[in-house]
Short mmCIF file of C-alpha atoms and ligand atoms in Angstrom, two decimals:
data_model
loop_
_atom_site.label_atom_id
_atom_site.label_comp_id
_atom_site.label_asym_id
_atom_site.label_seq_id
_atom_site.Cartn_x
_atom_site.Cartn_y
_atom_site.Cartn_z
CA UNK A 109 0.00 0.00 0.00
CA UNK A 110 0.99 3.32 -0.66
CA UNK A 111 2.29 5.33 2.11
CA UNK A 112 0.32 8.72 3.46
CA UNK A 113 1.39 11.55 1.78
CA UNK A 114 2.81 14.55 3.77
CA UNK A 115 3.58 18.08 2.86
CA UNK A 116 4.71 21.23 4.37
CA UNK A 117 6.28 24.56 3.70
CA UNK A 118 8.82 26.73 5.29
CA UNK A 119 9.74 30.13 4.82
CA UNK A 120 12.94 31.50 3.63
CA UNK A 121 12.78 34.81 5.11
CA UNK A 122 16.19 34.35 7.38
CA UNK A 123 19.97 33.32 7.65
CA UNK A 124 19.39 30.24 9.74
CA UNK A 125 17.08 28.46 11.17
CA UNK A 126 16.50 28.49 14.80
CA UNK A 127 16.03 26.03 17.68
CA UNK A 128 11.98 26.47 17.52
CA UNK A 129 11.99 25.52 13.89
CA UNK A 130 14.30 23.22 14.28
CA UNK A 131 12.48 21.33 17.33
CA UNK A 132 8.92 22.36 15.83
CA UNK A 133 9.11 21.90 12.21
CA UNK A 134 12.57 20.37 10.20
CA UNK A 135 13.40 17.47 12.84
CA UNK A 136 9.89 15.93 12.64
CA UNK A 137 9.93 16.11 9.08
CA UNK A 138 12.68 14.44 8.95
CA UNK A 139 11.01 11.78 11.07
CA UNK A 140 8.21 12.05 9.12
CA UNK A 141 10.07 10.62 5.87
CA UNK A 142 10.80 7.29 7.50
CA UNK A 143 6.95 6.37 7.38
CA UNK A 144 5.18 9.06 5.03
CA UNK A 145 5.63 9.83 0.70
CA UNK A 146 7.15 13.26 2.06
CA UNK A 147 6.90 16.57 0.10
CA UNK A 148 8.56 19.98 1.69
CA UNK A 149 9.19 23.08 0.17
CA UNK A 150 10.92 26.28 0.85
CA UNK A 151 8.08 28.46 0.02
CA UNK A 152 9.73 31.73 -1.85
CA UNK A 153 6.44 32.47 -3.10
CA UNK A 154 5.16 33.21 -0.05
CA UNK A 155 8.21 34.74 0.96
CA UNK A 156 7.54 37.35 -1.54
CA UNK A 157 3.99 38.75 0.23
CA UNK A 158 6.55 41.48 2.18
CA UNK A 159 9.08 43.49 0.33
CA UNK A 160 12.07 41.37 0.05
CA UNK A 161 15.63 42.01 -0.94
CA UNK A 162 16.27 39.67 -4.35
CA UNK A 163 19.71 38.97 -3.12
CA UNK A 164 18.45 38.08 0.48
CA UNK A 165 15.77 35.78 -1.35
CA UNK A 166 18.57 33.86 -3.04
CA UNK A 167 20.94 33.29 -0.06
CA UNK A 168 18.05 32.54 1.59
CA UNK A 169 16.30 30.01 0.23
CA UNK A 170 19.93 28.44 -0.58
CA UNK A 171 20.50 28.45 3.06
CA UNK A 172 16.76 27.25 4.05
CA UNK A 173 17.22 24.64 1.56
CA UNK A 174 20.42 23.47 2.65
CA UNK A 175 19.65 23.43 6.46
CA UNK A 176 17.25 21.08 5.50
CA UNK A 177 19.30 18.39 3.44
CA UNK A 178 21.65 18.80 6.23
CA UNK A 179 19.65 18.11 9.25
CA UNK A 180 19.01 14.68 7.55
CA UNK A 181 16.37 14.66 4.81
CA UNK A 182 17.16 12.36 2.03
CA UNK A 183 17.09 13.50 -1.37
CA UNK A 184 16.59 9.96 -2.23
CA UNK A 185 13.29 9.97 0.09
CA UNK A 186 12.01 12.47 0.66
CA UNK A 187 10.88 15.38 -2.23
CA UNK A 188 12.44 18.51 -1.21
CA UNK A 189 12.03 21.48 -3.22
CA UNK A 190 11.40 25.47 -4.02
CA UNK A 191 7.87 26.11 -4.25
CA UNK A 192 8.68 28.49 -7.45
CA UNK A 193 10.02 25.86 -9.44
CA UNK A 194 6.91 24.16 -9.69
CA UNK A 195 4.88 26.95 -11.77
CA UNK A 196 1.46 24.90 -11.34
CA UNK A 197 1.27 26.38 -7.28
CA UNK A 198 0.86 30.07 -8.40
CA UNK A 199 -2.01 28.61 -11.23
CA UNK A 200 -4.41 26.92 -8.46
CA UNK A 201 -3.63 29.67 -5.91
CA UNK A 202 -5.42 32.21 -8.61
CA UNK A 203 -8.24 28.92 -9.41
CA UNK A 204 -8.61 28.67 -5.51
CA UNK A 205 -8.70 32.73 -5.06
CA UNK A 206 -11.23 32.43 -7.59
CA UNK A 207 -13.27 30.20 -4.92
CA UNK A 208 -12.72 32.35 -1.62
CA UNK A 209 -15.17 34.85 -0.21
CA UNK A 210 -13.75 37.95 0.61
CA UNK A 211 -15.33 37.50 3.87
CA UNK A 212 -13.39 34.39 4.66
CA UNK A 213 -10.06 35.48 3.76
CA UNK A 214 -10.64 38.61 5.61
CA UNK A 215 -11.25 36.68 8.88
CA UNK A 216 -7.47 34.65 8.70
CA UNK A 217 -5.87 36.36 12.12
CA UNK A 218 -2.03 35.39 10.96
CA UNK A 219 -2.97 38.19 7.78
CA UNK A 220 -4.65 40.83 10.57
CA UNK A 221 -1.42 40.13 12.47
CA UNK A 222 0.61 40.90 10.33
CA UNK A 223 -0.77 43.74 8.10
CA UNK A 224 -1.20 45.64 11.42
CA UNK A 225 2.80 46.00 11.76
CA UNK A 226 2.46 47.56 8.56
CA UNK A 227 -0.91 49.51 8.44
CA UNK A 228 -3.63 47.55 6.71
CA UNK A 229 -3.55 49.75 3.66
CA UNK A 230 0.20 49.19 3.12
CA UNK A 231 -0.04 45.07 3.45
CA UNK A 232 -0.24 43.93 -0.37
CA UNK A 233 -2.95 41.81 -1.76
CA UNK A 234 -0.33 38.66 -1.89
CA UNK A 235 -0.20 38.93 1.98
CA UNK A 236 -4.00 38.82 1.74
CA UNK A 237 -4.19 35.65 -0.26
CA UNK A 238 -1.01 33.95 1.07
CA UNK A 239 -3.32 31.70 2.87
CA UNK A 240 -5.29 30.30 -0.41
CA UNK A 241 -1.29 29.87 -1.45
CA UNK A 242 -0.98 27.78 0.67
CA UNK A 243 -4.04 25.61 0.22
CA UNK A 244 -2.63 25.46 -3.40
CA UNK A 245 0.50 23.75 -2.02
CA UNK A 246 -1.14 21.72 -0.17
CA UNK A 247 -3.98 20.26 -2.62
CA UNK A 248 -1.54 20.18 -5.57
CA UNK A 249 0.10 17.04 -4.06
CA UNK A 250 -3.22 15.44 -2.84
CA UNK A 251 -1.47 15.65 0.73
CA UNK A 252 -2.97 13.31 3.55
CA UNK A 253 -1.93 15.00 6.18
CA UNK A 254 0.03 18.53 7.05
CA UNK A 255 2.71 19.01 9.57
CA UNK A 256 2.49 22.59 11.11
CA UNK A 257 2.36 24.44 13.91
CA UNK A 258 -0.66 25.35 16.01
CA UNK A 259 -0.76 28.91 14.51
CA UNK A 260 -1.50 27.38 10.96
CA UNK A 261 -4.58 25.94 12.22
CA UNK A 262 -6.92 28.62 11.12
CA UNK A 263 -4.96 28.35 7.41
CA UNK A 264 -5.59 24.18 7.68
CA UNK A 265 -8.90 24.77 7.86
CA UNK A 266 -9.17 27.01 5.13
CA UNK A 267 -7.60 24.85 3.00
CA UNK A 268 -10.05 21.59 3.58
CA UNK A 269 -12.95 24.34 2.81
CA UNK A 270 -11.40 25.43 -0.39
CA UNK A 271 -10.82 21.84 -1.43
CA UNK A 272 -14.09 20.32 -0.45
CA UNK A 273 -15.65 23.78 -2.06
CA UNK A 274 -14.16 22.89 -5.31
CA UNK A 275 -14.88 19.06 -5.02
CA UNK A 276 -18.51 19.86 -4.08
CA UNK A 277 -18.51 22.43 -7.13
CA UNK A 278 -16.58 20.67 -9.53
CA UNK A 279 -16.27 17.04 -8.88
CA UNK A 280 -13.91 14.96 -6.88
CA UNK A 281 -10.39 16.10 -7.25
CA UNK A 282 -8.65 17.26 -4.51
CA UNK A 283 -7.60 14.70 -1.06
CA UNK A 284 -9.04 16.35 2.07
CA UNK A 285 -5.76 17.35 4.34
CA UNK A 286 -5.52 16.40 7.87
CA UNK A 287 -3.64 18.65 9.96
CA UNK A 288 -1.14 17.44 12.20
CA UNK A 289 -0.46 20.10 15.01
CA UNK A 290 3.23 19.88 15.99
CA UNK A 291 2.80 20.97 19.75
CA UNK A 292 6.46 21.40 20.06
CA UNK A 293 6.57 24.59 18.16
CA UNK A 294 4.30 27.04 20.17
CA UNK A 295 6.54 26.07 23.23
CA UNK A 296 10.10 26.91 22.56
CA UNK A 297 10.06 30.50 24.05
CA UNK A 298 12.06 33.54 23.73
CA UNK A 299 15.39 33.31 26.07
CA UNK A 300 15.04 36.71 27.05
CA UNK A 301 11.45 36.46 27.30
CA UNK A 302 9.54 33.11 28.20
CA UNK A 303 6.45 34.45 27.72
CA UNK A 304 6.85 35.02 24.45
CA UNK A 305 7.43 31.99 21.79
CA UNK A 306 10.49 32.21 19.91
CA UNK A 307 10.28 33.85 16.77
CA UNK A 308 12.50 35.46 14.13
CA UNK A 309 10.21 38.45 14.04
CA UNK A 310 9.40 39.15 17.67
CA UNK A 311 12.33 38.02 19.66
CA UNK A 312 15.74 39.73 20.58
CA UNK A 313 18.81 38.41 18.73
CA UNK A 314 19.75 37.60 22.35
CA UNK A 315 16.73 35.61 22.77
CA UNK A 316 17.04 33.04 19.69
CA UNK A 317 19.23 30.12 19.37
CA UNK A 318 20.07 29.71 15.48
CA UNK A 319 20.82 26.24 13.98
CA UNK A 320 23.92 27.97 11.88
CA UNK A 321 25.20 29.99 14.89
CA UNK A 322 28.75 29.42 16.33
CA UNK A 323 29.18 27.55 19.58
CA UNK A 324 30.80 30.36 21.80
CA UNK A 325 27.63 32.67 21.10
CA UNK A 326 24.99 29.85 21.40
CA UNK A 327 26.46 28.84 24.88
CA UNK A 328 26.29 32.58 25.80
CA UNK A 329 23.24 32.92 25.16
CA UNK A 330 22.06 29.87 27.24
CA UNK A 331 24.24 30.92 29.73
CA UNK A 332 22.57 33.96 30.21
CA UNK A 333 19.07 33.03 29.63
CA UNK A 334 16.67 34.99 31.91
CA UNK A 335 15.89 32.62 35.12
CA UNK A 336 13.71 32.89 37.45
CA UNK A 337 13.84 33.36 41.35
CA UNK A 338 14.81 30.82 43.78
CA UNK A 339 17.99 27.73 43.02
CA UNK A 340 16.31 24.65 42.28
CA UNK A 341 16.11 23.49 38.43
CA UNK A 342 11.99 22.51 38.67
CA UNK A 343 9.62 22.01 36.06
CA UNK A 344 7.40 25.04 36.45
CA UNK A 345 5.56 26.86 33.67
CA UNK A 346 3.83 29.61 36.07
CA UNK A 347 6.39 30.16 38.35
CA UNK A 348 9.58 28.99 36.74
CA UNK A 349 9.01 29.60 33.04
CA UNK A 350 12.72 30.48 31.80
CA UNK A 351 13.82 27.40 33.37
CA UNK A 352 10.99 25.09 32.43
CA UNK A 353 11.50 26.57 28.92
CA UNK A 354 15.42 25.16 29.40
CA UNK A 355 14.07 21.85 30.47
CA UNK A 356 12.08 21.33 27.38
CA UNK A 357 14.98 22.22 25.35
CA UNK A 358 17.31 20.29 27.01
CA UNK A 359 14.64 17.08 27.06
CA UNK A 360 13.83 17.34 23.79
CA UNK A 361 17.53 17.31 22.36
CA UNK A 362 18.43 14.92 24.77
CA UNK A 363 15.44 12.65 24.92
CA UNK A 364 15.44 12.71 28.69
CA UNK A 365 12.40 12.88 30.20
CA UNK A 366 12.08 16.22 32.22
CA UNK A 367 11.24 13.96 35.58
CA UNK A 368 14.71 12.45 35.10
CA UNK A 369 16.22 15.76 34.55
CA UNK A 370 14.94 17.29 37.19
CA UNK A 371 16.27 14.86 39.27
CA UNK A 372 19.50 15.17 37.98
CA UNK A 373 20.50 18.22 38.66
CA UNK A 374 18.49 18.24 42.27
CA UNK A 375 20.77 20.13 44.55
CA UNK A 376 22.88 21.02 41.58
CA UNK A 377 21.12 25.01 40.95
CA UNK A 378 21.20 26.71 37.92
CA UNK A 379 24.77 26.80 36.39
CA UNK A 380 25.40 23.14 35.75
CA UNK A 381 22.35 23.09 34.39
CA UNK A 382 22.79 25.70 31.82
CA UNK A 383 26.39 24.73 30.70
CA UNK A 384 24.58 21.02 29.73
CA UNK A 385 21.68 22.97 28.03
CA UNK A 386 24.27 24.90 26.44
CA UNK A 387 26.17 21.96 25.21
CA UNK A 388 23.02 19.59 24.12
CA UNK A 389 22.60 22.64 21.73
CA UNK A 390 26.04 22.74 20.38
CA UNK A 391 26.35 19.26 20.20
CA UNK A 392 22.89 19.04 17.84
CA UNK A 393 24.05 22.37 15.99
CA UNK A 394 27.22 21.69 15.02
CA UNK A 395 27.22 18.94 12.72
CA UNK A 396 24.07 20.99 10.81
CA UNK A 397 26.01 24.02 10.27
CA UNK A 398 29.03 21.97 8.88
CA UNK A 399 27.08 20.03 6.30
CA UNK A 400 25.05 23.32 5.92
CA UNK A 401 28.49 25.55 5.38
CA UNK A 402 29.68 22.52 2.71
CA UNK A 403 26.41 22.38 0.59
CA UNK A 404 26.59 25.68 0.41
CA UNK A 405 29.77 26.01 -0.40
CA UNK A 406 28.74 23.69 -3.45
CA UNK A 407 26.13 25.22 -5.20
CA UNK A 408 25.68 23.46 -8.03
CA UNK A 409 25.18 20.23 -5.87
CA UNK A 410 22.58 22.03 -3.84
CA UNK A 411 20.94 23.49 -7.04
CA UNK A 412 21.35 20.01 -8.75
CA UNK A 413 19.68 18.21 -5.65
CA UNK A 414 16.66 21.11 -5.78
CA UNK A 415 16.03 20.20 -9.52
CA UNK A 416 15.45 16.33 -8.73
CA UNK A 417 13.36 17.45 -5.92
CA UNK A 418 11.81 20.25 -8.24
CA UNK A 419 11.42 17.26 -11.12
CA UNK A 420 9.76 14.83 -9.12
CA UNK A 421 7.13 17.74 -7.42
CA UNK A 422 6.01 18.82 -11.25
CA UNK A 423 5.16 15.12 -11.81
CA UNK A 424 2.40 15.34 -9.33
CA UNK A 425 1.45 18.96 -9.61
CA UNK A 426 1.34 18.58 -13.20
CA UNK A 427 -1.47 15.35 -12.84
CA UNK A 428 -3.47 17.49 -10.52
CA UNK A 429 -3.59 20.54 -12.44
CA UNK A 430 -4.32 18.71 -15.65
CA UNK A 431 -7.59 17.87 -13.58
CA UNK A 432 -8.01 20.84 -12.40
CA UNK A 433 -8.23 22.84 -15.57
CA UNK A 434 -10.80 20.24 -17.20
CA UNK A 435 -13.25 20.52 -14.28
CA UNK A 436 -13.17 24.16 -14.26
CA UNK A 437 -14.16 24.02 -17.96
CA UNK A 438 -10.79 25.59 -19.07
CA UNK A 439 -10.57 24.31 -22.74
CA UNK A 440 -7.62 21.88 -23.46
CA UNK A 441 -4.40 23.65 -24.78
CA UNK A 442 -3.19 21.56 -27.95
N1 LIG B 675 2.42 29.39 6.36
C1 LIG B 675 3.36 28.39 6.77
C2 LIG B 675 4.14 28.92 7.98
O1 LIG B 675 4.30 30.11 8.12
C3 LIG B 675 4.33 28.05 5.67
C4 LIG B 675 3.68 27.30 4.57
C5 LIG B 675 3.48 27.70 3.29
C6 LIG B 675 3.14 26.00 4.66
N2 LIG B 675 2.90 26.76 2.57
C7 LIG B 675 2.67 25.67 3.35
C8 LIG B 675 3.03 25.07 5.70
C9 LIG B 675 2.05 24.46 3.11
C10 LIG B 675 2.42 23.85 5.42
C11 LIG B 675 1.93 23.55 4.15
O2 LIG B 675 4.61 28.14 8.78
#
């Protein structure tokens, strides 16, 4: 039998990747290929909804893409690829736009979020319709299921109305997506600030931990890590967030149970226990960045292994779309 089809997305709006991403998104995909017909892209497309430097898009989907071949997906396995390359994503998006009330797009919170940094009137209309995007990438590959985080809830559910829309509309075509919340994501919080998740966008350099950053600066920055009152390393989210925020971290790299952990270091206070945080992140970081630094130091190997990636994608996108155009009544181009 065939296995369940996956796909996700991940933006390339940064230099590096950083421990919530990596904990939340890349290392379960790359779990996810051992069991599922995996599809991830780096979506430039939807990089593009806010004004973006051309050479910053470049390096950065390089570096996006190479982070992720590096943390261990398999070219051979898994499909890995730039959402741009595979033209047939921006053709549904305008099909599915085509299908979307202006009510329900206007309702997506992640789009009132973020066009109220900017003043609604100066968010563009690709920001507005990023979420029917992403439906697009989604439905294209007949995905079974979709591994996010719990903020792209609201944009999961969008896409199983557009799809079922069209399907009711138009006739079976499209798989119905499950979602698949990845719960880590929404809990890796900012070092500075442990209220706060960490997030390239809100959080202080000083309170991210990047996947391509050095080892002196990432132990630094674990080191000083805002704790709270009192000695004792205890698993606390009300009273103790900062360090129950370092316990997560540290049992999620390590795969120590935070019981054990905080047993451990009982007696021990907070220094210990930092330095060994500070190290499970250098130990999992370092071996990224240096297959990261040598596929990028490579670029036609990292281009080469996007084409195959790219190649295989159009195969399915293509079928789909083919579909797609008939049902809509689109007459057949000879
Ligand atoms: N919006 C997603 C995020 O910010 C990224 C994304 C784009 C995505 N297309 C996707 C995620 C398709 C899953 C599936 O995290």
């Amino acid at each position: 039998m065939a296995r369940p089809r996956v796909l996700s997305g991940i933006q390339p709006t940064a230099d590096s990747f950083h421990l919530g991403n990596y904990l939340g998104a890349v290392r379960q995909w790359v779990t996810l290929q051992e069991t599922h017909d995996a599809f991830y892209c780096v979506v430039d497309l939807h990089a593009i909804t806010v004004a973006t430097e051309p050479a910053a898009l470049r390096r950065r989907s390089r570096v996006a893409a190479a982070q992720l071949f590096a943390a261990g997906l398999d070219p051979e396995r898994a499909t890995v690829f730039v959402q741009s390359h595979v033209r047939e994503h921006t053709e549904l998006a305008w099909i599915l736009i085509c299908q979307t009330g202006m009510g329900e797009a206007a309702r997506m919170t992640q789009f009132k979020d973020k066009s109220a940094k900017f003043g609604e009137q100066a968010a563009s209309v690709g920001l507005f319709t990023y979420p029917i995007l992403q439906a697009a990438d989604i439905l294209i590959y007949q995905a079974n299921s979709v591994p996010v985080g719990a903020d792209q809830k609201q944009h999961l559910e969008l896409t199983r109305d557009l799809g079922q829309r069209f399907n009711h509309r138009f006739g079976d075509t499209f798989t119905i997506p499950e979602p698949y919340i990845l719960k880590e994501v929404e809990k890796i919080t900012d070092l500075q600030d442990p209220s706060a998740k960490m997030s390239k966008s809100s959080s202080s350099p000083a309170g991210i931990l990047d996947v391509l950053e050095q080892p002196g600066p990432l132990r630094k920055k674990v080191m000083r890590a805002v704790t709270d009152t009192g000695s004792e390393v205890l698993f606390d989210e009300e009273n103790k967030p900062g360090i129950s925020n370092l316990l997560r971290i540290q049992s999620a790299l390590t795969g120590t149970a935070i019981p054990d952990l905080v047993a451990r270091y009982e007696g021990q206070g907070y220094g210990t226990f930092k330095k060994e945080v500070a190290e499970a992140v250098v130990e999992t970081f370092t071996p990224i960045r240096e297959r990261t630094e040598k596929l990028l130091a490579d670029e036609v190997e990292l281009d080469r292994l996007l084409a195959i990636g790219a190649e295989r994608a159009r195969v399915v996108a293509r079928h789909t779309m083919a579909e797609v155009r008939d049902r809509v009544g689109f007459l057949p181009s000879l």
